[in-house]
Amino acid sequence: MPARVPRVIKTEALVLRHRRLGDADRIVTFLTPGRGKRDAVAKGVLRPRSKLAGHLEPATRVEVVLAHGRTLDIVTQAQTLDAFGGLHEDLDRLSTAMYLAEMADRFTIEQEDTGDLYALLHAALLRITRGDGLHLVTRSFELALLDAAGFRPEWRHCIGCGAAVSAEAIAWSALGGGLVCPACRPAHPDAAALDAATLKVLRAIQDGPYEQAARIRLTPPLAAALERVMHRLVESVAERELTGQRFITEARRAGMAATAAAERDAGAAR
Amino acid sequence: MHDRRADATASPIARLIEAFHRLPGIGPKSAQRLAYHVLRAPEEEARTLAAALIEVKERVRLCERCFNVSHQSPCSICLDPSRDRTVICVVEEPLDVLAIERTRGYGGLFHVLHGVISPADGVGPEDVKIAELLARLRDVDTEVHEVIVATNPNLEGEATAMYLARLLQPLGVRVTRLARGLPAGADLEYADDLTLGRAIEFRQEVR
Ligand SMILES: [Zn+2]
């Protein structure tokens, strides 16, 4: 006999994703504070009169009651606690939230301990909602998530020999997960140069606290350099590019084109 | 009890029940009823059903303009001279075209994305027919002034709509979104905050 499982649990949760099941049902993936990541079936949720509808959207914080089912748990009640309304005001915020949820889902295994990932994701969604800089929120979440998942990148010492890395010749390896010194660099064919300013910010974000790192002024080139490093790192751990990264980039590009067009039109009108 | 799964050795009736059971929304009881209905029906009816099943797989294709499913390309909607060519309604799936057509309140053209941007499911902007929509709007012969984005009112549908709005802005087309509010028959008590908030925001005069 397997260990007895409680028949009903009531928990708050962040909704990571949902996928359709049959005509009117959905499988919803929840991230919970104490019970890790869990899938559950929301029956009839696609019917317009469903009491669950609208309370199980990704990137919302909900309170749910899950009943233990034969194959999958069943959502019996759901109530939105926080819809993070500010996320929906702007596509860059929304695409960032989608990327964070995708990462949280990708880097966890169902029903396994997810540590303080719930608190990390919740904090990140609140920061996006209140209008914090998206680059800093995202980099801070990526570094903390990699740490929680056992892939903490090394930004102080060489991953090969443990020597402190001097400020003159800094290189890093995405596959190795951190800095490499000149002597160890040949052993890491993917190693690339890293400038001192980028490294300084990576360390500040990793060391925290967030509020202190948030005081750093990220110029656009610095923000872009940080994004390139973290994308390569996340990609090498996930062993593929995350779709959310691509969507953020495409959405930003479309935004810049739209702004340029608007400015051109305004210029023509003058 | 032997395994109900359809394999070559199962009886023809068991295989038919199993085949019906695989269809969406058909439970085991309904599958049995359908199978016995076919068994009792005249042979002609069974042949018509079988032919329709084969034909739908062999002859139905995607319209080269709007990507709706059709037996011809361009489809009958795209070719219909009475339709308003200045408006395109963008939907996620072919079934959404049917739903909008049923309202009889829309007389413009369509564009079917065949999905919606959803990073959690590995679906990015290039995995749905967005580039094809841009190509239609950039066409020198285009008469389109307005694009109505009718993606589903959920996170993915909203993100896709906002992304389309950004892409289409430089083209000078008006981009609109379906109004959002409470569904007919809904109960305020059970409405989620986002829906209720929008219903208040987009309230209308009582006439
Ligand atoms: Zn067509």
Coordinates of C-alpha atoms and ligand atoms in Angstrom, one line a residue:
Chain A
M1 CA 0.0 0.0 0.0
P2 CA 1.4 3.4 -0.9
A3 CA 1.5 6.1 1.8
R4 CA -1.9 7.6 2.5
V5 CA -2.5 10.8 0.5
P6 CA -4.8 13.4 1.9
R7 CA -8.1 13.3 0.0
V8 CA -8.4 17.1 -0.3
I9 CA -5.9 19.9 0.0
K10 CA -6.5 23.6 0.1
T11 CA -3.5 25.7 -1.0
E12 CA -2.6 29.0 -2.6
A13 CA -0.8 28.6 -5.9
L14 CA 0.6 30.4 -8.9
V15 CA -0.8 29.1 -12.2
L16 CA 2.1 28.2 -14.5
R17 CA 0.3 26.9 -17.5
H18 CA -2.9 25.2 -18.7
R19 CA -3.6 22.8 -21.6
R20 CA -6.8 21.6 -23.1
L21 CA -8.1 18.2 -22.2
G22 CA -11.1 17.0 -24.3
D23 CA -14.0 19.4 -25.0
A24 CA -14.3 21.5 -21.9
D25 CA -11.6 20.4 -19.4
R26 CA -8.1 21.7 -18.8
I27 CA -5.1 20.4 -17.1
V28 CA -3.7 23.2 -15.0
T29 CA -0.1 23.3 -13.7
F30 CA 0.2 24.9 -10.2
L31 CA 3.3 26.0 -8.3
T32 CA 2.5 25.8 -4.6
P33 CA 4.4 27.2 -1.6
G34 CA 4.8 23.9 0.2
R35 CA 3.8 21.1 -2.2
G36 CA 5.9 21.8 -5.2
K37 CA 4.5 21.7 -8.7
R38 CA 1.3 19.9 -9.3
D39 CA -1.0 19.2 -12.2
A40 CA -4.8 19.0 -11.7
V41 CA -7.8 18.7 -14.0
A42 CA -10.3 21.6 -14.1
K43 CA -13.5 20.0 -15.3
G44 CA -15.8 22.0 -17.5
V45 CA -13.7 25.1 -17.2
L46 CA -14.1 26.0 -20.9
R47 CA -17.9 26.2 -20.5
P48 CA -19.0 29.9 -20.2
R49 CA -20.9 29.3 -17.0
S50 CA -18.1 27.4 -15.2
K51 CA -17.4 28.8 -11.7
L52 CA -13.8 28.0 -12.2
A53 CA -13.4 29.9 -15.5
G54 CA -11.2 32.9 -15.3
H55 CA -9.8 31.8 -12.0
L56 CA -7.2 29.5 -13.5
E57 CA -5.3 31.7 -15.9
P58 CA -1.5 31.5 -16.1
A59 CA 0.4 34.2 -14.1
T60 CA -2.3 34.6 -11.5
R61 CA -2.2 33.8 -7.8
V62 CA -5.1 31.7 -6.7
E63 CA -6.5 29.7 -3.8
V64 CA -7.5 26.2 -4.9
V65 CA -9.0 23.1 -3.4
L66 CA -7.6 20.0 -5.0
A67 CA -9.2 16.6 -4.5
H68 CA -7.1 13.5 -4.9
G69 CA -8.2 11.7 -8.0
R70 CA -7.4 8.3 -9.4
T71 CA -5.0 9.4 -12.0
L72 CA -4.9 13.2 -11.7
D73 CA -6.0 15.6 -8.9
I74 CA -9.2 17.5 -9.6
V75 CA -9.7 21.2 -9.0
T76 CA -12.9 21.5 -7.0
Q77 CA -12.7 25.2 -6.1
A78 CA -10.6 28.1 -7.4
Q79 CA -10.6 31.8 -6.3
T80 CA -8.3 34.5 -7.7
L81 CA -6.2 36.1 -5.0
D82 CA -4.1 38.3 -7.3
A83 CA -4.6 38.7 -11.0
F84 CA -1.4 41.0 -11.2
G85 CA -3.4 43.5 -13.3
G86 CA -0.3 45.6 -14.0
L87 CA 1.1 42.7 -16.1
H88 CA -1.6 43.1 -18.7
E89 CA -1.0 46.8 -19.4
D90 CA 2.0 46.2 -21.6
L91 CA 3.2 43.5 -23.9
D92 CA 6.8 43.6 -22.5
R93 CA 5.6 42.9 -19.0
L94 CA 3.3 40.2 -20.2
S95 CA 5.9 38.4 -22.3
T96 CA 8.4 38.6 -19.4
A97 CA 5.8 37.1 -17.0
M98 CA 5.2 34.3 -19.6
Y99 CA 8.9 33.6 -19.8
L100 CA 9.3 33.4 -16.0
A101 CA 6.4 31.0 -15.8
E102 CA 7.9 28.9 -18.6
M103 CA 11.2 28.8 -16.8
A104 CA 9.6 27.9 -13.5
D105 CA 7.8 25.0 -15.2
R106 CA 10.8 23.8 -17.2
F107 CA 13.2 23.7 -14.3
T108 CA 11.0 21.8 -11.9
I109 CA 9.7 18.2 -11.7
E110 CA 6.2 17.5 -10.6
Q111 CA 5.6 16.9 -6.9
E112 CA 9.3 17.3 -6.1
D113 CA 10.5 19.9 -3.6
T114 CA 10.9 23.3 -5.3
G115 CA 12.4 25.1 -2.4
D116 CA 11.5 28.8 -2.3
L117 CA 10.7 29.0 -6.0
Y118 CA 7.1 30.0 -5.2
A119 CA 8.3 33.0 -3.2
L120 CA 10.8 33.9 -6.0
L121 CA 8.2 33.8 -8.7
H122 CA 5.6 35.6 -6.6
A123 CA 8.1 38.4 -5.8
A124 CA 9.1 38.7 -9.5
L125 CA 5.5 38.9 -10.7
L126 CA 4.8 41.6 -8.1
R127 CA 7.9 43.6 -9.2
I128 CA 6.8 43.4 -12.9
T129 CA 3.3 44.5 -11.9
R130 CA 4.5 47.6 -10.0
G131 CA 6.7 48.6 -12.9
D132 CA 10.2 47.6 -11.9
G133 CA 12.8 47.4 -14.7
L134 CA 12.1 44.2 -16.6
H135 CA 15.8 43.5 -17.3
L136 CA 16.7 43.5 -13.6
V137 CA 13.6 41.5 -12.5
T138 CA 14.3 38.9 -15.1
R139 CA 18.1 38.5 -14.5
S140 CA 17.5 38.4 -10.8
F141 CA 14.8 35.6 -11.2
E142 CA 17.0 33.6 -13.7
L143 CA 20.0 33.7 -11.3
A144 CA 17.9 32.7 -8.3
L145 CA 16.1 29.9 -10.2
L146 CA 19.4 28.5 -11.5
D147 CA 20.7 28.5 -7.9
A148 CA 17.5 26.8 -6.6
A149 CA 17.7 24.2 -9.4
G150 CA 21.3 23.3 -8.5
F151 CA 23.0 25.2 -11.4
R152 CA 24.3 28.2 -9.5
P153 CA 26.7 30.0 -11.9
E154 CA 30.2 30.8 -10.5
W155 CA 31.0 34.5 -10.9
R156 CA 34.0 34.8 -8.5
H157 CA 36.4 32.0 -9.2
C158 CA 37.6 29.9 -12.1
I159 CA 35.3 26.8 -12.6
G160 CA 38.4 24.8 -13.6
C161 CA 41.0 25.5 -10.9
G162 CA 39.2 27.6 -8.3
A163 CA 41.7 30.6 -8.7
A164 CA 40.4 34.1 -8.3
V165 CA 39.8 35.6 -11.8
S166 CA 41.6 38.9 -12.4
A167 CA 39.8 41.9 -13.9
E168 CA 42.0 42.1 -17.0
A169 CA 41.3 38.8 -18.8
I170 CA 37.8 37.7 -17.9
A171 CA 36.2 34.8 -19.8
W172 CA 33.3 32.6 -19.0
S173 CA 31.8 29.4 -20.2
A174 CA 28.0 28.8 -20.6
L175 CA 28.5 25.0 -20.6
G176 CA 30.8 25.1 -17.6
G177 CA 28.5 27.6 -15.8
G178 CA 30.9 30.3 -14.8
L179 CA 34.3 32.1 -15.1
V180 CA 37.4 30.5 -16.6
C181 CA 40.9 31.7 -16.0
P182 CA 43.4 32.1 -18.9
A183 CA 45.1 28.8 -18.0
C184 CA 41.9 26.8 -17.9
R185 CA 40.3 28.5 -20.9
P186 CA 41.6 26.0 -23.5
A187 CA 39.6 23.3 -21.8
H188 CA 36.4 25.2 -22.4
P189 CA 36.0 25.7 -26.2
D190 CA 32.7 27.6 -25.7
A191 CA 34.4 30.2 -23.5
A192 CA 33.8 33.8 -24.5
A193 CA 35.1 37.2 -23.2
L194 CA 33.1 39.0 -20.5
D195 CA 33.6 42.6 -19.7
A196 CA 34.2 43.8 -16.2
A197 CA 31.1 46.0 -16.0
T198 CA 28.8 43.1 -16.9
L199 CA 30.5 40.8 -14.4
K200 CA 30.1 43.4 -11.6
V201 CA 26.4 43.6 -12.2
L202 CA 26.0 39.8 -12.4
R203 CA 27.8 39.5 -9.0
A204 CA 25.6 42.3 -7.5
I205 CA 22.4 40.6 -8.7
Q206 CA 23.5 37.2 -7.5
D207 CA 24.7 38.4 -4.1
G208 CA 21.6 40.5 -3.6
P209 CA 19.6 41.8 -2.0
Y210 CA 17.4 42.7 -4.9
E211 CA 16.7 46.2 -3.6
Q212 CA 20.4 47.0 -3.6
A213 CA 20.9 45.6 -7.1
A214 CA 17.9 47.6 -8.2
R215 CA 19.8 50.8 -7.6
I216 CA 22.3 49.9 -10.4
R217 CA 21.6 52.0 -13.5
L218 CA 21.4 49.6 -16.4
T219 CA 22.4 51.4 -19.6
P220 CA 20.9 49.8 -22.7
P221 CA 24.2 48.2 -23.8
L222 CA 24.8 46.8 -20.3
A223 CA 21.3 45.5 -20.1
A224 CA 21.8 43.8 -23.6
A225 CA 25.1 42.3 -22.5
L226 CA 23.6 40.9 -19.3
E227 CA 20.7 39.5 -21.3
R228 CA 23.0 37.7 -23.8
V229 CA 25.0 36.1 -21.0
M230 CA 21.9 34.9 -19.1
H231 CA 20.2 33.7 -22.3
R232 CA 23.2 31.6 -23.1
L233 CA 23.4 30.2 -19.6
V234 CA 19.7 29.4 -19.3
E235 CA 19.8 27.8 -22.8
S236 CA 22.8 25.6 -21.9
V237 CA 21.1 24.4 -18.7
A238 CA 17.7 23.8 -20.4
E239 CA 19.5 22.3 -23.4
R240 CA 17.4 24.4 -25.8
E241 CA 16.3 28.0 -26.3
L242 CA 13.2 28.8 -24.2
T243 CA 10.4 30.0 -26.4
G244 CA 9.7 32.9 -23.9
Q245 CA 13.1 34.3 -24.6
R246 CA 12.4 34.5 -28.3
F247 CA 9.0 36.0 -27.7
I248 CA 10.5 38.7 -25.5
T249 CA 13.0 39.6 -28.2
E250 CA 10.4 39.6 -31.0
A251 CA 7.9 41.6 -28.9
R252 CA 10.6 44.2 -28.1
R253 CA 11.7 44.4 -31.8
A254 CA 8.0 44.9 -32.9
G255 CA 7.7 47.6 -30.2
M256 CA 10.7 49.5 -31.5
A257 CA 9.5 49.4 -35.0
A258 CA 6.1 50.6 -33.9
T259 CA 7.7 53.5 -32.0
A260 CA 9.9 54.4 -34.9
A261 CA 6.8 54.4 -37.2
A262 CA 4.9 56.6 -34.8
E263 CA 7.8 59.1 -34.6
R264 CA 8.1 59.1 -38.4
D265 CA 4.4 59.9 -38.7
A266 CA 4.6 62.6 -36.1
G267 CA 7.6 64.1 -37.9
A268 CA 5.7 64.0 -41.2
A269 CA 2.7 65.8 -39.6
R270 CA 4.9 68.7 -38.3
Chain B
M1 CA -12.8 -9.1 -19.6
H2 CA -10.5 -8.8 -22.5
D3 CA -8.6 -5.6 -23.5
R4 CA -11.0 -3.2 -25.1
R5 CA -8.2 -1.6 -27.1
A6 CA -8.7 -1.7 -30.9
D7 CA -6.3 -4.2 -32.5
A8 CA -6.5 -6.3 -35.6
T9 CA -7.8 -9.3 -33.7
A10 CA -10.7 -7.4 -31.9
S11 CA -14.2 -7.9 -33.3
P12 CA -15.3 -5.3 -35.9
I13 CA -17.9 -4.0 -33.5
A14 CA -15.4 -3.6 -30.7
R15 CA -13.1 -1.7 -33.1
L16 CA -15.9 0.6 -34.1
I17 CA -16.8 1.3 -30.5
E18 CA -13.2 2.1 -29.7
A19 CA -12.9 4.3 -32.8
F20 CA -15.9 6.3 -31.7
H21 CA -14.7 6.4 -28.1
R22 CA -11.5 8.2 -29.3
L23 CA -13.6 11.1 -30.7
P24 CA -13.7 14.2 -28.4
G25 CA -16.7 14.3 -26.1
I26 CA -17.7 10.7 -26.7
G27 CA -17.8 8.5 -23.6
P28 CA -17.9 4.7 -23.6
K29 CA -21.7 4.6 -23.4
S30 CA -22.2 7.0 -26.3
A31 CA -19.6 5.1 -28.4
Q32 CA -21.6 1.9 -27.9
R33 CA -24.8 3.6 -28.9
L34 CA -23.2 5.0 -32.0
A35 CA -21.7 1.7 -33.0
Y36 CA -25.0 -0.2 -32.6
H37 CA -26.8 2.6 -34.6
V38 CA -24.4 2.1 -37.5
L39 CA -24.9 -1.7 -37.2
R40 CA -28.6 -1.4 -37.5
A41 CA -28.6 1.4 -40.1
P42 CA -28.9 0.6 -43.9
E43 CA -25.6 -0.2 -45.6
E44 CA -26.0 3.0 -47.7
E45 CA -25.9 5.2 -44.5
A46 CA -22.7 3.5 -43.4
R47 CA -21.1 4.0 -46.8
T48 CA -22.0 7.7 -46.8
L49 CA -20.4 8.1 -43.4
A50 CA -17.3 6.3 -44.4
A51 CA -17.0 8.2 -47.6
A52 CA -17.4 11.5 -45.8
L53 CA -14.7 10.6 -43.3
I54 CA -12.3 9.7 -46.1
E55 CA -13.2 12.7 -48.2
V56 CA -12.5 15.2 -45.4
K57 CA -9.0 13.8 -45.1
E58 CA -8.3 13.7 -48.8
R59 CA -10.0 16.9 -50.1
V60 CA -10.0 19.4 -47.3
R61 CA -7.0 21.7 -47.4
L62 CA -6.1 25.2 -46.1
C63 CA -7.1 28.3 -48.0
E64 CA -3.9 29.9 -49.4
R65 CA -5.1 33.4 -48.3
C66 CA -6.9 33.0 -45.0
F67 CA -5.8 29.5 -43.9
N68 CA -9.3 28.4 -43.0
V69 CA -10.1 24.8 -43.8
S70 CA -11.8 24.4 -47.1
H71 CA -12.3 22.0 -50.0
Q72 CA -11.0 24.7 -52.4
S73 CA -8.3 27.3 -52.3
P74 CA -9.0 30.3 -52.2
C75 CA -11.9 29.4 -50.0
S76 CA -15.5 30.4 -50.6
I77 CA -15.3 33.2 -48.1
C78 CA -12.2 34.7 -49.7
L79 CA -13.8 34.4 -53.1
D80 CA -17.3 35.8 -52.1
P81 CA -17.6 39.2 -53.9
S82 CA -20.3 40.3 -51.4
R83 CA -17.8 40.2 -48.4
D84 CA -16.3 43.4 -47.1
R85 CA -12.6 43.3 -48.1
T86 CA -11.6 46.2 -45.9
V87 CA -11.8 44.1 -42.6
I88 CA -10.0 41.0 -41.5
C89 CA -11.0 39.1 -38.4
V90 CA -8.1 37.2 -36.9
V91 CA -9.0 34.0 -35.1
E92 CA -7.0 31.1 -33.5
E93 CA -8.8 28.1 -35.0
P94 CA -11.1 27.2 -38.0
L95 CA -13.9 26.5 -35.5
D96 CA -13.8 30.1 -34.4
V97 CA -14.6 31.1 -38.0
L98 CA -17.7 29.0 -37.8
A99 CA -18.7 30.5 -34.4
I100 CA -18.4 34.1 -35.8
E101 CA -20.2 33.1 -39.0
R102 CA -23.1 31.8 -36.9
T103 CA -23.6 35.2 -35.4
R104 CA -24.4 36.6 -38.9
G105 CA -23.1 39.9 -37.6
Y106 CA -19.8 39.9 -39.5
G107 CA -19.4 40.3 -43.3
G108 CA -15.6 40.7 -43.7
L109 CA -12.7 38.4 -44.3
F110 CA -10.9 36.1 -41.9
H111 CA -7.4 35.0 -41.0
V112 CA -6.8 31.8 -39.1
L113 CA -3.6 31.7 -37.0
H114 CA -3.8 27.9 -36.3
G115 CA -2.7 28.5 -32.7
V116 CA -1.8 31.2 -30.3
I117 CA 1.5 32.3 -28.8
S118 CA 2.2 30.2 -25.8
P119 CA 5.8 29.9 -24.6
A120 CA 4.8 27.3 -22.0
D121 CA 3.8 25.0 -24.8
G122 CA 6.8 25.9 -27.0
V123 CA 4.7 28.0 -29.4
G124 CA 6.4 31.2 -30.4
P125 CA 5.3 33.9 -32.9
E126 CA 6.8 32.1 -35.9
D127 CA 4.8 28.9 -35.1
V128 CA 1.5 30.5 -35.9
K129 CA 0.4 32.2 -39.2
I130 CA 1.4 35.7 -38.2
A131 CA 4.0 36.2 -41.0
E132 CA 1.3 35.2 -43.5
L133 CA -1.1 37.8 -42.1
L134 CA 1.6 40.5 -42.5
A135 CA 2.2 39.4 -46.1
R136 CA -1.6 39.8 -46.8
L137 CA -1.5 43.3 -45.3
R138 CA 1.6 44.3 -47.2
D139 CA 0.2 43.1 -50.5
V140 CA 0.0 46.1 -52.9
D141 CA -3.6 45.2 -53.7
T142 CA -4.8 45.1 -50.1
E143 CA -7.9 47.0 -49.3
V144 CA -7.7 46.2 -45.6
H145 CA -8.2 49.1 -43.2
E146 CA -9.1 47.3 -40.0
V147 CA -7.9 44.1 -38.3
I148 CA -10.2 42.7 -35.6
V149 CA -8.2 40.5 -33.3
A150 CA -10.6 37.8 -32.0
T151 CA -8.2 35.6 -30.1
N152 CA -9.5 34.0 -26.9
P153 CA -9.8 36.2 -23.9
N154 CA -7.1 34.5 -21.9
L155 CA -3.4 35.2 -21.3
E156 CA -2.1 33.7 -24.5
G157 CA -4.9 35.3 -26.6
E158 CA -4.2 38.6 -25.0
A159 CA -0.4 38.4 -25.6
T160 CA -1.0 37.4 -29.2
A161 CA -3.4 40.4 -29.7
M162 CA -1.0 42.9 -28.2
Y163 CA 1.9 41.5 -30.3
L164 CA -0.2 41.8 -33.5
A165 CA -1.2 45.4 -32.5
R166 CA 2.6 46.2 -32.3
L167 CA 3.4 44.5 -35.6
L168 CA 0.5 46.1 -37.5
Q169 CA 0.9 49.7 -36.2
P170 CA 3.6 50.7 -38.7
L171 CA 1.3 49.4 -41.5
G172 CA -1.3 52.0 -40.6
V173 CA -4.2 49.6 -40.2
R174 CA -6.7 50.0 -37.4
V175 CA -6.4 47.2 -34.9
T176 CA -9.4 46.4 -32.7
R177 CA -10.0 43.7 -30.1
L178 CA -13.3 41.9 -29.3
A179 CA -15.0 43.6 -26.4
R180 CA -14.6 41.8 -23.1
G181 CA -17.1 41.4 -20.4
L182 CA -19.3 39.1 -18.5
P183 CA -20.6 36.1 -20.5
A184 CA -24.3 35.8 -20.9
G185 CA -25.8 33.9 -17.9
A186 CA -22.8 34.7 -15.7
D187 CA -23.0 35.4 -12.0
L188 CA -21.2 38.4 -10.7
E189 CA -20.3 36.6 -7.5
Y190 CA -18.2 34.0 -9.4
A191 CA -16.7 36.4 -11.9
D192 CA -12.9 36.8 -11.7
D193 CA -11.4 40.2 -10.9
L194 CA -9.9 40.8 -14.4
T195 CA -13.2 40.1 -16.2
L196 CA -15.3 42.1 -13.8
G197 CA -12.8 44.9 -13.9
R198 CA -12.9 45.1 -17.7
A199 CA -16.7 44.8 -17.7
I200 CA -16.8 47.9 -15.5
E201 CA -14.1 49.7 -17.6
F202 CA -15.9 49.0 -20.9
R203 CA -19.4 49.6 -19.6
Q204 CA -22.0 51.0 -22.0
E205 CA -25.0 53.4 -21.8
V206 CA -28.3 51.7 -21.0
R207 CA -30.6 52.4 -23.9
Ligands
ZN1 ZN -9.8 31.9 -47.5

